Amino acid sequence: MRAARMFVKTWRILTKLRTDPARATNLLRALLVLANLVVNRSRPGTAAHQLHEHLRTLPHHHG
């Protein structure tokens, strides 16, 4: 349910910005992918978790 509320809230924000619907759809898809990565990175064995662990080992560059 939390994800559904976040989805609706995000869509309302995008609608208020009067973004082109096709562009808004692509942006929303990207946001959902990122949200799923955040949710799944804590679940061992998932690809998102493995990616998160790999990214943690990379050196951080502070600009």
CSV table of C-alpha atoms in Angstrom, one decimal:
chain,number,residue,atom,x,y,z
A,1,MET,CA,0.0,0.0,0.0
A,2,ARG,CA,2.8,2.4,0.7
A,3,ALA,CA,4.2,2.0,-2.8
A,4,ALA,CA,0.8,2.6,-4.2
A,5,ARG,CA,0.4,5.9,-2.2
A,6,MET,CA,3.9,6.9,-3.4
A,7,PHE,CA,3.0,6.1,-7.0
A,8,VAL,CA,-0.2,8.3,-6.8
A,9,LYS,CA,1.7,11.1,-5.1
A,10,THR,CA,4.4,11.0,-7.7
A,11,TRP,CA,1.9,11.0,-10.5
A,12,ARG,CA,0.1,14.0,-9.0
A,13,ILE,CA,3.3,15.9,-8.8
A,14,LEU,CA,4.2,15.1,-12.4
A,15,THR,CA,0.6,16.1,-13.5
A,16,LYS,CA,1.0,19.4,-11.7
A,17,LEU,CA,4.2,20.0,-13.6
A,18,ARG,CA,2.2,19.6,-16.8
A,19,THR,CA,4.8,17.3,-18.2
A,20,ASP,CA,4.2,15.6,-21.5
A,21,PRO,CA,2.5,12.3,-20.7
A,22,ALA,CA,5.0,10.1,-22.6
A,23,ARG,CA,7.9,11.9,-20.8
A,24,ALA,CA,6.1,11.6,-17.5
A,25,THR,CA,5.6,7.8,-18.1
A,26,ASN,CA,9.3,7.3,-18.8
A,27,LEU,CA,10.3,9.3,-15.7
A,28,LEU,CA,7.8,7.4,-13.6
A,29,ARG,CA,9.2,4.1,-14.8
A,30,ALA,CA,12.7,5.2,-13.9
A,31,LEU,CA,11.5,6.3,-10.4
A,32,LEU,CA,9.8,2.9,-9.9
A,33,VAL,CA,13.0,1.1,-10.9
A,34,LEU,CA,14.9,3.1,-8.3
A,35,ALA,CA,12.3,2.5,-5.7
A,36,ASN,CA,12.4,-1.2,-6.3
A,37,LEU,CA,16.2,-1.1,-6.0
A,38,VAL,CA,16.0,0.6,-2.7
A,39,VAL,CA,13.4,-2.0,-1.4
A,40,ASN,CA,15.3,-5.0,-2.7
A,41,ARG,CA,18.8,-4.0,-1.8
A,42,SER,CA,18.2,-5.2,1.7
A,43,ARG,CA,17.1,-8.7,0.5
A,44,PRO,CA,20.1,-11.0,0.2
A,45,GLY,CA,20.2,-13.0,-3.0
A,46,THR,CA,18.4,-10.4,-5.1
A,47,ALA,CA,20.2,-8.8,-8.0
A,48,ALA,CA,19.6,-5.4,-6.4
A,49,HIS,CA,21.3,-6.5,-3.2
A,50,GLN,CA,24.2,-7.8,-5.2
A,51,LEU,CA,24.5,-4.5,-7.1
A,52,HIS,CA,24.2,-2.5,-3.9
A,53,GLU,CA,27.0,-4.6,-2.3
A,54,HIS,CA,29.2,-4.2,-5.4
A,55,LEU,CA,28.6,-0.4,-5.5
A,56,ARG,CA,29.6,-0.1,-1.8
A,57,THR,CA,33.0,-1.5,-2.6
A,58,LEU,CA,33.7,1.1,-5.3
A,59,PRO,CA,35.8,4.2,-4.3
A,60,HIS,CA,33.7,7.3,-3.7
A,61,HIS,CA,34.6,10.4,-5.6
A,62,HIS,CA,33.7,13.6,-3.9
A,63,GLY,CA,33.6,16.5,-6.3
